CSV table of C-alpha atoms (C1' of nucleotides) in Angstrom, one decimal:
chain,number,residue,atom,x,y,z
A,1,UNK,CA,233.6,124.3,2.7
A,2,UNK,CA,236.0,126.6,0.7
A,3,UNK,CA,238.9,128.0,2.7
A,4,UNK,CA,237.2,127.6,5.7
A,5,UNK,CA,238.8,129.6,8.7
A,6,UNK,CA,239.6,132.1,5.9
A,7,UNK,CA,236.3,132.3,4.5
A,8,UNK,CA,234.9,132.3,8.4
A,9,UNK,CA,237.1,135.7,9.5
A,10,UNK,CA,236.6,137.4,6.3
A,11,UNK,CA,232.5,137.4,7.6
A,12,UNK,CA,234.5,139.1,10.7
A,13,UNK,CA,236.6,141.1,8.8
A,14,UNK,CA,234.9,142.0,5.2
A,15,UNK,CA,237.6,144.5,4.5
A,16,UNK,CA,240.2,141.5,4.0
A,17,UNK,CA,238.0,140.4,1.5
A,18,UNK,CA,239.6,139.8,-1.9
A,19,UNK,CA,243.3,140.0,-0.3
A,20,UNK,CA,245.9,137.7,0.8
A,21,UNK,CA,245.6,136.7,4.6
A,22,UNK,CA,245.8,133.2,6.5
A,23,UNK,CA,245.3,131.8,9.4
A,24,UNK,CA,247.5,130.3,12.1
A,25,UNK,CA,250.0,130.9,14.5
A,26,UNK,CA,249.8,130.0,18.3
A,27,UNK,CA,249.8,132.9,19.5
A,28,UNK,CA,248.0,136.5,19.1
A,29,UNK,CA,250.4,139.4,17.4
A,30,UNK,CA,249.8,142.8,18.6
A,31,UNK,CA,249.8,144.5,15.0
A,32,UNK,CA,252.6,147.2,14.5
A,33,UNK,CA,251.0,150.5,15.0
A,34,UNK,CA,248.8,152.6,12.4
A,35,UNK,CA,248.0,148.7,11.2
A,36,UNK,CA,244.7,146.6,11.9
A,37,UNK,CA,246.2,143.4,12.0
A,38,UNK,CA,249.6,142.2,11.2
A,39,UNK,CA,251.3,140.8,8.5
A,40,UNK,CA,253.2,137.5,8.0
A,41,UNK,CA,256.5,139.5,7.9
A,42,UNK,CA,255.6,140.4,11.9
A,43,UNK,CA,255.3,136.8,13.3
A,44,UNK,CA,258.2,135.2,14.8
A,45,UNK,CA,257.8,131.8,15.9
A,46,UNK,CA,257.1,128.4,15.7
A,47,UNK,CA,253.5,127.7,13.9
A,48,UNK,CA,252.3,126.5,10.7
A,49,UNK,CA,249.0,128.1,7.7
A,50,UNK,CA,246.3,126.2,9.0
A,51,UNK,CA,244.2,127.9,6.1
A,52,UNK,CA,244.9,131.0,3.6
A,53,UNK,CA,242.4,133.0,1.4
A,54,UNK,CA,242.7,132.1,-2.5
A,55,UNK,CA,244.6,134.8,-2.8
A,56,UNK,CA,247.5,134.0,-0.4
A,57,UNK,CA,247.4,130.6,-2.3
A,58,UNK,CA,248.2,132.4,-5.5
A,59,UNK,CA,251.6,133.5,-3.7
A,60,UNK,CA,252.3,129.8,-2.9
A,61,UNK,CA,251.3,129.7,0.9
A,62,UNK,CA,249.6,126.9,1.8
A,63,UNK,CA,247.9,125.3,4.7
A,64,UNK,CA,250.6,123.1,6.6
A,65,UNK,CA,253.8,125.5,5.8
A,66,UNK,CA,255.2,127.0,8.5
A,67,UNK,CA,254.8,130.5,9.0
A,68,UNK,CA,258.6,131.8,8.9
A,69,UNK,CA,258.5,130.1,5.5
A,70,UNK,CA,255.0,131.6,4.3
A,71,UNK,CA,256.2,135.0,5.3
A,72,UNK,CA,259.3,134.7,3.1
A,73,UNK,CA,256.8,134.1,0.0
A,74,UNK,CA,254.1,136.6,1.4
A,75,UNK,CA,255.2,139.0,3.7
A,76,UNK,CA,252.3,141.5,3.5
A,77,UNK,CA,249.3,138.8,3.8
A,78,UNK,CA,247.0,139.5,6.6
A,79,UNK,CA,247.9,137.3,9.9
A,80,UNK,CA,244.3,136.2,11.9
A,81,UNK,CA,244.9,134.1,15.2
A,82,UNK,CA,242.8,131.2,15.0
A,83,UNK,CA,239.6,131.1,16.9
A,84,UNK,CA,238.2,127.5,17.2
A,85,UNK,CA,235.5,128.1,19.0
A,86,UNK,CA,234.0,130.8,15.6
A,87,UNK,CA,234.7,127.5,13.5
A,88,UNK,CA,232.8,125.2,15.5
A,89,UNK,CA,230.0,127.3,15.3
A,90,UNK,CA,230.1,127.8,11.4
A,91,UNK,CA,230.1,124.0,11.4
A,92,UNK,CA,227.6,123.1,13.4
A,93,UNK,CA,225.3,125.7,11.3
A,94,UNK,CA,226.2,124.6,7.7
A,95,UNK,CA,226.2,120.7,9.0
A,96,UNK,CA,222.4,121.8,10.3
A,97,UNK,CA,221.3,123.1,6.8
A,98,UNK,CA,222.5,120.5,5.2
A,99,UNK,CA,220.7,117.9,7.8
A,100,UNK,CA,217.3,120.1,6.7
A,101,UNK,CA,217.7,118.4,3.2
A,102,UNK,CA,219.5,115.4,3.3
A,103,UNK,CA,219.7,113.5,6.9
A,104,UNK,CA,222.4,111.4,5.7
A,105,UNK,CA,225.6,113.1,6.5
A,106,UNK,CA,228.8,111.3,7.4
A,107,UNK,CA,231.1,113.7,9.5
A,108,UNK,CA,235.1,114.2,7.9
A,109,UNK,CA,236.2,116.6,10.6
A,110,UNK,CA,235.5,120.2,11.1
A,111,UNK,CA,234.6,122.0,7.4
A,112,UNK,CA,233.7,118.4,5.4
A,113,UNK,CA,231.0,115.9,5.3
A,114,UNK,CA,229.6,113.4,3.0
A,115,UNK,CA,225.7,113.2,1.7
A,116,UNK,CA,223.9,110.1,0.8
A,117,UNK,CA,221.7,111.2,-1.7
A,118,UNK,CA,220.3,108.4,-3.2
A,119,UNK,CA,217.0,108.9,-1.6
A,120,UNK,CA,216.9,112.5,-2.6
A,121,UNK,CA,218.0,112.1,-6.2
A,122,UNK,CA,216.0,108.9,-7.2
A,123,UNK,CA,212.5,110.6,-6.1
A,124,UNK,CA,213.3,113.4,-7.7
A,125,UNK,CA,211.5,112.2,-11.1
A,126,UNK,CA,213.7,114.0,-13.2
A,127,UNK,CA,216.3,112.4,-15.4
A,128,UNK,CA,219.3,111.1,-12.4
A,129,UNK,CA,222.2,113.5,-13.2
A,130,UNK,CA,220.2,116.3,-14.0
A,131,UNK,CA,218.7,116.1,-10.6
A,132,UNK,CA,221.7,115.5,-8.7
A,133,UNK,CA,222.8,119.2,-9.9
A,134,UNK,CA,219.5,120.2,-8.7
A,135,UNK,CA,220.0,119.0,-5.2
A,136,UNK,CA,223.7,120.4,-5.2
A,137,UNK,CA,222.6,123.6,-6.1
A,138,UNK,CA,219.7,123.6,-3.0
A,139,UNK,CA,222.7,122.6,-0.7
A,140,UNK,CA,225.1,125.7,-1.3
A,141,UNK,CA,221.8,127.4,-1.5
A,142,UNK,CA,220.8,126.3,2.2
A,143,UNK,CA,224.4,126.3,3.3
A,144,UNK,CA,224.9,130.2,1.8
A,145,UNK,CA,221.6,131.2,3.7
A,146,UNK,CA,223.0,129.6,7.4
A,147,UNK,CA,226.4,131.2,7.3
A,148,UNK,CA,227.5,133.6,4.5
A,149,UNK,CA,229.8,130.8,3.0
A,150,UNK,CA,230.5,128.9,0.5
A,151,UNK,CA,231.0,125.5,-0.6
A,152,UNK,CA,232.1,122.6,-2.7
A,153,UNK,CA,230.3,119.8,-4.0
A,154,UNK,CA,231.1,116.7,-5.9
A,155,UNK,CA,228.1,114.5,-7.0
A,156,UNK,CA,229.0,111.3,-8.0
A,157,UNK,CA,228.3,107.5,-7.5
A,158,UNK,CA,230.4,107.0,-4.0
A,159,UNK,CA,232.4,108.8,-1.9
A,160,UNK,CA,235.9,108.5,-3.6
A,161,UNK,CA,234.9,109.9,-6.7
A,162,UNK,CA,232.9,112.4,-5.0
A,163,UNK,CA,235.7,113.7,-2.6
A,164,UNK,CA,237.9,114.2,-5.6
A,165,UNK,CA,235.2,116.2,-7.6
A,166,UNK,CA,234.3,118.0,-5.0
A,167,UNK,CA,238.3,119.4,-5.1
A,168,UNK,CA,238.0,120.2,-9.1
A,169,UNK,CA,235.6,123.3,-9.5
A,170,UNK,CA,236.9,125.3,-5.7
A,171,UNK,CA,235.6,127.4,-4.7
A,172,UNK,CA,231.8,127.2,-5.2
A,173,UNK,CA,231.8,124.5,-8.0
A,174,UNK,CA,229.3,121.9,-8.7
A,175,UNK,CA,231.0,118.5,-10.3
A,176,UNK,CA,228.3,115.9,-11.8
A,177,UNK,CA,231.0,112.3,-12.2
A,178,UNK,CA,229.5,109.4,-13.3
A,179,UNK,CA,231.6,106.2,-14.1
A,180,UNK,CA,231.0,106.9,-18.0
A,181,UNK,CA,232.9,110.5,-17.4
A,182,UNK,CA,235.6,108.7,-15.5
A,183,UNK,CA,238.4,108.1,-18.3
A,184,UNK,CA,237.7,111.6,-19.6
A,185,UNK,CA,237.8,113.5,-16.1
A,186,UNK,CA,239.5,111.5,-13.1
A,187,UNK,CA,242.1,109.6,-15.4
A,188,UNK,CA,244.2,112.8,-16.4
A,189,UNK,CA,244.5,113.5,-12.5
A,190,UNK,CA,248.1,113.2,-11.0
A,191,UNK,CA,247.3,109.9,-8.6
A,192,UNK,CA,247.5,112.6,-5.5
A,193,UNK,CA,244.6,113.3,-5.7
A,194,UNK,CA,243.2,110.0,-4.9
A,195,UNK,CA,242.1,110.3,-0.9
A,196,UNK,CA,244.5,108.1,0.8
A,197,UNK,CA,248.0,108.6,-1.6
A,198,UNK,CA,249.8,111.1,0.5
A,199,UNK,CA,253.2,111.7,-0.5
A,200,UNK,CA,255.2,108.4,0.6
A,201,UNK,CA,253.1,106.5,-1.7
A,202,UNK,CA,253.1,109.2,-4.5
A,203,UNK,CA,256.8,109.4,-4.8
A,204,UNK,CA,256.5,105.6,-4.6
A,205,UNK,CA,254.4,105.6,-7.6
A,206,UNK,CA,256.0,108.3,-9.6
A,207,UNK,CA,259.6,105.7,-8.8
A,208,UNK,CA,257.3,103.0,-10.8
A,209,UNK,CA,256.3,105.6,-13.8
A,210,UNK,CA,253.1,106.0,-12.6
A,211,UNK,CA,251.8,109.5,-12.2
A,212,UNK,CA,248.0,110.1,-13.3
A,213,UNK,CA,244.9,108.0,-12.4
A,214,UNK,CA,244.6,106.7,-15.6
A,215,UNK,CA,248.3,105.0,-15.9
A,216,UNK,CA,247.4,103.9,-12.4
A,217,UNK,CA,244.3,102.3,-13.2
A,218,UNK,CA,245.8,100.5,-16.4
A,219,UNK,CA,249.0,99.2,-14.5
A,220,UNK,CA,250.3,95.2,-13.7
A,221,UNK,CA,248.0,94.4,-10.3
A,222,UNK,CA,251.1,91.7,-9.5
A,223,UNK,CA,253.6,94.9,-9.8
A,224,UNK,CA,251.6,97.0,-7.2
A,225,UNK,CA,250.9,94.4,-4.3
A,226,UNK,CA,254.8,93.6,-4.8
A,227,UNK,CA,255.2,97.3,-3.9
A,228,UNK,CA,252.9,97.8,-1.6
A,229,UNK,CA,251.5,94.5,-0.3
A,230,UNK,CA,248.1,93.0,-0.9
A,231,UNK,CA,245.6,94.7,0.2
A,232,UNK,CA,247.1,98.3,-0.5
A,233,UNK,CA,248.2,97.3,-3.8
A,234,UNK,CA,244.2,96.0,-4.6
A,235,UNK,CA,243.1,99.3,-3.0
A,236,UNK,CA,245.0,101.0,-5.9
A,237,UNK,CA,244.2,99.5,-9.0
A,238,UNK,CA,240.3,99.8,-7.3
A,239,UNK,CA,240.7,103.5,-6.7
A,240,UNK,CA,241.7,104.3,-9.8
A,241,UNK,CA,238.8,102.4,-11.6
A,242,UNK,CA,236.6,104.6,-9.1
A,243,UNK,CA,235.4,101.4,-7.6
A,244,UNK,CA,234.5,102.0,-3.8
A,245,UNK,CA,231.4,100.0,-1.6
A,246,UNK,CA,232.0,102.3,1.1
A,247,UNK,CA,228.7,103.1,2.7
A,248,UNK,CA,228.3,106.9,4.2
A,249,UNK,CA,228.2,106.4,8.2
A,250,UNK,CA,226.1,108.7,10.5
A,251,UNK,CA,227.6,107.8,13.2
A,252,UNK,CA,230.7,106.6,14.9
A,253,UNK,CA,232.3,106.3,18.6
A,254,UNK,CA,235.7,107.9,19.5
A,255,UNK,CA,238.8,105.8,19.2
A,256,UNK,CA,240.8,107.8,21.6
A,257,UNK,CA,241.5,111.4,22.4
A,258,UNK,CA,244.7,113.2,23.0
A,259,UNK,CA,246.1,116.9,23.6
A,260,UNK,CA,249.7,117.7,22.6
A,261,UNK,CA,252.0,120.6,22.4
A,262,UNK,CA,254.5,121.7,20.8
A,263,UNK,CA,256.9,124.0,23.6
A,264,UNK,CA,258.1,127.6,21.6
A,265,UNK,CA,261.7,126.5,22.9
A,266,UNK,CA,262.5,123.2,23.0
A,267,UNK,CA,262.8,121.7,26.8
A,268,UNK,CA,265.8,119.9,28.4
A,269,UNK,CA,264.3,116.3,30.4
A,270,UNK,CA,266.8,117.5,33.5
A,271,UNK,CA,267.1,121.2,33.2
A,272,UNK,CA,263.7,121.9,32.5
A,273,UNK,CA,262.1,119.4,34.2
A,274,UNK,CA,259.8,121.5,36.5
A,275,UNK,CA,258.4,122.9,33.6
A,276,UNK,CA,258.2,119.8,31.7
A,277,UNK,CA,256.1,118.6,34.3
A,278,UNK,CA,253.8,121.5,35.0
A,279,UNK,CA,252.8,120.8,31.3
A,280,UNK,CA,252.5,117.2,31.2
A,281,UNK,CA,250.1,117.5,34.2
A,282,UNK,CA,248.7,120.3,32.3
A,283,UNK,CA,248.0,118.2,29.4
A,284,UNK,CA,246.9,115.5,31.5
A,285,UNK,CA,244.1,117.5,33.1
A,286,UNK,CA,243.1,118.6,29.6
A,287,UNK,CA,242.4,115.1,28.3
A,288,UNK,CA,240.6,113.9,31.5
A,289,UNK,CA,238.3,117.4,30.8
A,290,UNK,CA,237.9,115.8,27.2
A,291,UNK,CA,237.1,112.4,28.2
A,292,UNK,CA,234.5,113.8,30.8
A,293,UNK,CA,232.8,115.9,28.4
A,294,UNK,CA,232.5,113.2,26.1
A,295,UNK,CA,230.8,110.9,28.7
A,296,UNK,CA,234.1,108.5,28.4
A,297,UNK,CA,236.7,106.6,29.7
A,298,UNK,CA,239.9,105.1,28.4
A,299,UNK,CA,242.2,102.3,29.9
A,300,UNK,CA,245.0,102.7,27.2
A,301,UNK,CA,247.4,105.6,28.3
A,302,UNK,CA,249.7,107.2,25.5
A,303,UNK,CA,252.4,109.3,25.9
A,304,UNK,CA,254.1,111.3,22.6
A,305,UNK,CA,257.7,113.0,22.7
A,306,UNK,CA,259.1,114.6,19.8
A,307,UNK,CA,262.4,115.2,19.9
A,308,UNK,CA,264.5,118.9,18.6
A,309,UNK,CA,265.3,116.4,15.9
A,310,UNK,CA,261.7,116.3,14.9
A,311,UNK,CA,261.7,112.0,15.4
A,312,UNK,CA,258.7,111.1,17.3
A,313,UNK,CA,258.5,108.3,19.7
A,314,UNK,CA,255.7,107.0,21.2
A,315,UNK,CA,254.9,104.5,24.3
A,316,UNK,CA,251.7,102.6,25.8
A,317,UNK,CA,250.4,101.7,29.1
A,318,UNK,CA,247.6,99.9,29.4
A,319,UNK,CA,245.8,99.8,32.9
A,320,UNK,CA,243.3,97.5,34.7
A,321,UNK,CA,240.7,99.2,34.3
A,322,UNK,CA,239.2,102.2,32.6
A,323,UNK,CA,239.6,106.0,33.6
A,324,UNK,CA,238.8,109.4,33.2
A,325,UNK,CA,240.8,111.0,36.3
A,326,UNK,CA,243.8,113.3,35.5
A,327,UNK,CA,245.9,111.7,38.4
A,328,UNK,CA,245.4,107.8,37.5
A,329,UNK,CA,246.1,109.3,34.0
A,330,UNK,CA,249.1,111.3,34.5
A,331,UNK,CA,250.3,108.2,36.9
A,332,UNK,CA,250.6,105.8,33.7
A,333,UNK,CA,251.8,108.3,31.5
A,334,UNK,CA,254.3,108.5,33.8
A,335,UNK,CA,255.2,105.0,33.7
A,336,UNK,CA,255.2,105.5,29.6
A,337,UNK,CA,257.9,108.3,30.1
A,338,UNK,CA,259.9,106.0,32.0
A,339,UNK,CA,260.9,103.6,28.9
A,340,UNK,CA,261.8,106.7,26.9
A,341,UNK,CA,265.1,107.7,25.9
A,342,UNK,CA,265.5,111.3,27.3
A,343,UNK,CA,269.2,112.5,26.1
A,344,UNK,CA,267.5,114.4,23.0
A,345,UNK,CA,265.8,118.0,23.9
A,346,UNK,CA,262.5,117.9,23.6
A,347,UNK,CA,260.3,120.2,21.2
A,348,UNK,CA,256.9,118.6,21.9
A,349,UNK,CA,254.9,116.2,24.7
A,350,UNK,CA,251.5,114.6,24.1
A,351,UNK,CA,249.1,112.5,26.0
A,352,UNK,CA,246.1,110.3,24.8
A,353,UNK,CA,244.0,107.8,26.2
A,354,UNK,CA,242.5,105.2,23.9
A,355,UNK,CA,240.2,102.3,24.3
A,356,UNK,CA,237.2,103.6,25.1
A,357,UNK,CA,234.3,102.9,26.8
A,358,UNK,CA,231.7,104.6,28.8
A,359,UNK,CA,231.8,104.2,32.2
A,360,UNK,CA,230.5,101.4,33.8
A,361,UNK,CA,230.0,99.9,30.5
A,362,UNK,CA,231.3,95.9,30.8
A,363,UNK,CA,233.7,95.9,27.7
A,364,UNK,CA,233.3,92.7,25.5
A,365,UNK,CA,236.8,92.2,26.5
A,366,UNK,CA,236.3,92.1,30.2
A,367,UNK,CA,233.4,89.9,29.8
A,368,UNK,CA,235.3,87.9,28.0
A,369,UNK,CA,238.3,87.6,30.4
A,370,UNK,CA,239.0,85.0,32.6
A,371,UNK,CA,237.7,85.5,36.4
A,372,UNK,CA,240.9,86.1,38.6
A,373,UNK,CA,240.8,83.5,40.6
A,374,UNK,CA,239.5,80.4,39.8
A,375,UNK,CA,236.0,79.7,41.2
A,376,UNK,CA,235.9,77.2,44.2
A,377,UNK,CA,235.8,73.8,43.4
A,378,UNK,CA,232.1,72.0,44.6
A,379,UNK,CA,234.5,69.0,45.7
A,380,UNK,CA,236.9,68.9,48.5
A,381,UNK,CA,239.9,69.1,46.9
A,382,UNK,CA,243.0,67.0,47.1
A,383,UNK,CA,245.2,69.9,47.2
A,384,UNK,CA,243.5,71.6,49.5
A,385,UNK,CA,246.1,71.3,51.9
A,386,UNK,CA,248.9,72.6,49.8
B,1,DT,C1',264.5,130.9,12.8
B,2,DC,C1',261.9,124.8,8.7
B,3,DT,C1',257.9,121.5,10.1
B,4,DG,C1',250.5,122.5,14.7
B,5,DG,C1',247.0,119.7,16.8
B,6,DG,C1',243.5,116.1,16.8
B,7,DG,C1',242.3,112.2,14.8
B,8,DT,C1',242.0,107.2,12.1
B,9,DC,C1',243.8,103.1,10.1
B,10,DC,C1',247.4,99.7,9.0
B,11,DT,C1',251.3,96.7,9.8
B,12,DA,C1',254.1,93.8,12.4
B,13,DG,C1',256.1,91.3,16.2
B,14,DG,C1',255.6,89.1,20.6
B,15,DA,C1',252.8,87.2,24.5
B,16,DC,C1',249.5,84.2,25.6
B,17,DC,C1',245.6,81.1,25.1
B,18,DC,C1',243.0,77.1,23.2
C,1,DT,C1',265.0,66.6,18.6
C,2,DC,C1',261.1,69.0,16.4
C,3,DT,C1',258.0,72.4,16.5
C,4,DG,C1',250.5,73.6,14.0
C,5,DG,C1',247.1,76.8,13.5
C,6,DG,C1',244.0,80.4,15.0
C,7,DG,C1',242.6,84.0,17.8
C,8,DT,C1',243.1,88.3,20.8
C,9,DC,C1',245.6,91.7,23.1
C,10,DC,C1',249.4,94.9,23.5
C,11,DT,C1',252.9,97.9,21.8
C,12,DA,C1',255.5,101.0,18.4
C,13,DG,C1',255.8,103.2,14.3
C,14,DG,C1',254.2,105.4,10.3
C,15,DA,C1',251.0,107.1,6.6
C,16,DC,C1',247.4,109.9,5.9
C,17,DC,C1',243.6,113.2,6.6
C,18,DC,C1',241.2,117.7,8.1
DNA sequence: TCTGGGGTCCTAGGACCC
DNA sequence: TCTGGGGTCCTAGGACCC
C-alpha cells in the first residue's frame, strides 16, 4: 500500500490532501488555536515518523526519524496521532479484495502482502506477461473500490524480485520483471534494496566496493562467505541473480508476542521504582490480554531494558510449563530483572512471552521429555532399601 | 531535546543427553 | 593423560523488516 497511515487519514482529512503531513507521535497535540491540527514545529517529545505523505518525503522526513528531527526539516507539515485501530480496518478491507481475486496471499505485516499468481496468470490464455499486467491492474482496481487507496505492485517470477519492483514505480505503479529484464532493471539498483541488506551489511558491502546489484551479483563467492559466513554470503550472490525458491505461505503461527514502552523521561531502578513497577505489571497484563485473545500460551518469559544510553539488554526465563496469566508472567519476568545490571537509567521496559502453544496442546518437546521420575521397576529391586 | 513498537530469523556458546 | 559426534534446549545479542 502507498504511504499507508498517510494515505488512510488523508480519506479522514481530504483537505491535507496534496500537502506535507505524517504520522506519529505517542501522544495527541492539542493544535495551537485558529489551527486544525498541529504542525511538526508544535510536538515536543520523544516519538519517531511512522509514515509521511509524498510530499513531506520531498522535505526529507521519513518514516523512522524522530520527530524533533523531522520538525527541524519540516516544521509546517501536518502532525496526525496515530490511530491503529482505522489501519487495521483498511487492512483487513484491501487484504479481503485482494482474497476475491487471488486466494493466495502471504501476510508481511499491516499494509503488505504477497500474491501467488501462477494460477491466475497461466489460465489467463493470453501471452504470460501481458496478462500478469492484466491481473495487477484488476488488483488496484478491487483494492481502489474497498478503501479509496492506492497501491503498489511488482509482478515478477518470486517474491524477491517482486518486493523490489513493487518499490520502483510508488505510488500506484505496475512493474512487469522477468529474469531476461534483470541485468537491465535490478542490476543498476544500490544493493539496499535487496529485502534483507539493511544498513550493517550495506556499509559492509560498500567497504568491499560493492554498491549496486549488478557488482554484487558479478563478485568472488569465496570473498563474500569470508565476509559474511556461508550461508549469508550464498544468500548474496543468489539475491542478486534474482534467484529465490521461496514459496508464498498462507499461513503461519505466532512465535512470540511482546508489548514494550518507551517511558517520556527516562526512570531511575531505585528512585522510580514504584512507577517502574506499576508499568511492568502494566505491560505484563497487556501481553497475557494478547496471548488470551490469540487463544495462546507461552512458557518462555522475556524481559527488554533499554538503557538512557540507548544499549539494549535482554534476559530469558523459561518456566515449567506454559502460561497465559499476568501474575505467573510478571513473576518470571521478575526473575529476568533480577540478572540485569540496574546502575544505568532506564528509557524503556519490555515483556514477551515466546514459545507458544495452545493450551492444553502436548508440545512435541514435552512428549518428548523424560518422565520425572523413573517408572517403578516390575522387579523387586536390590536397592530398594536404600 | 536524537533514535517507537511489534515482530522474525540467525548466530554462537554452554548444558545436557545418547 | 586424553578427549567423538550428533542432537536439542536455553540464553543473549543483533540484524532486519513493516
Amino acid at each position: 500500500m502507498d504511504a499507508f497511515y498517510a494515505s488512510v487519514e488523508l480519506l479522514r482529512y481530504p483537505q491535507l490532501r496534496g500537502q506535507p503531513a505524517v504520522v506519529g507521535g505517542r501522544r495527541r497535540v492539542e493544535p495551537p488555536p485558529g489551527q486544525a491540527f498541529p504542525r511538526l514545529r508544535d510536538y515536543t517529545g520523544r516519538g519517531v515518523i511512522t509514515t509521511s505523505t509524498y510530499e513531506a518525503r520531498a522535505l526529507g522526513v521519513h518514516s523512522g526519524m524522530g520527530l524533533m528531527k523531522a520538525a527541524k526539516l519540516a516544521p509546517d507539515a501536518w502532525l496526525l496521532p496515530a490511530d491503529f485501530d482505522q489501519y487495521r480496518h483498511f487492512s483487513r478491507l484491501f487484504k479481503q479484495a485482494v482474497r476475491a481475486i487471488a486466494p493466495l496471499v502471504e501476510d508481511r505485516g499491516i499494509d503488505e502482502i504477497y500474491i501467488d499468481l501462477t494460477e491466475l496468470i497461466e489460465s489467463g490464455g493470453a501471452e504470460p506477461w501481458a496478462r500478469a499486467r492484466e491481473v495487477a491492474l484488476q488488483l488496484q482496481a478491487a483494492v481502489r473500490e474497498a478503501t479509496g487507496l492506492s497501491c503498489s505492485i511488482g509482478v515478477t517470477p518470486n517474491k524477491l524480485l517482486s518486493k523490489i519492483a513493487s518499490d520502483l514505480q510508488k505510488p500506484g505503479g505496475i512493474t512487469v520483471i522477468t529474469h531476461d529484464d534483470l541485468q537491465q532493471r535490478i542490476w543498476p539498483l544500490p544493493a539496499r534494496k535487496i529485502n534483507g541488506i539493511g544498513p550493517k551489511a550495506a556499509a559492509k558491502l560498500t567497504a568491499l566496493g560493492i554498491h549496486t546489484v549488478g557488482e554484487l551479483a558479478n563478485s568472488d563467492a569465496a570473498l563474500l562467505v569470508q565476509h559474511f559466513g556461508k550461508n549469508t554470503g550464498a544468500w548474496l550472490l543468489d539475491a542478486a541473480h534474482g534467484r529465490d525458491e521461496r514459496v508464498v505461505k498462507t499461513y503461519s503461527e505466532p512465535k512470540s508476542i511482546s508489548r514494550e514502552t518507551t517511558f517520556e523521561d527516562d526512570l531511575h531502578a531505585v528512585r522510580d521504582r514504584d512507577k517502574l513497577s506499576e508499568i511492568f505489571t502494566n505491560l505484563c497484563v497487556r501481553v497475557a490480554e494478547d496471548l488470551k485473545r490469540k487463544g495462546v500460551v507461552g512458557k518462555t518469559i522475556g524481559l527488554k531494558l533499554r538503557y538512557d544510553n540507548f544499549k539494549t539488554v535482554t534476559r530469558d526465563h523459561t518456566i515449567e510449563a506454559p502460561t497465559g496469566d499476568a501474575v505467573t508472567i510478571r513473576r518470571a519476568a521478575g526473575e529476568c530483572l533480577k540478572r540485569v545490571p540496574l546502575d544505568r537509567r532506564i528509557r524503556l521496559l519490555g515483556v514477551r512471552v515466546g514459545t507458544l502453544s495452545k493450551p492444553g496442546e502436548v508440545t512435541a518437546q514435552a512428549a518428548a521429555a523424560k518422565p520425572q521420575r523413573a517408572p517403578r521397576p516390575l522387579e523387586p529391586s536390590l536397592f530398594d532399601d536404600l
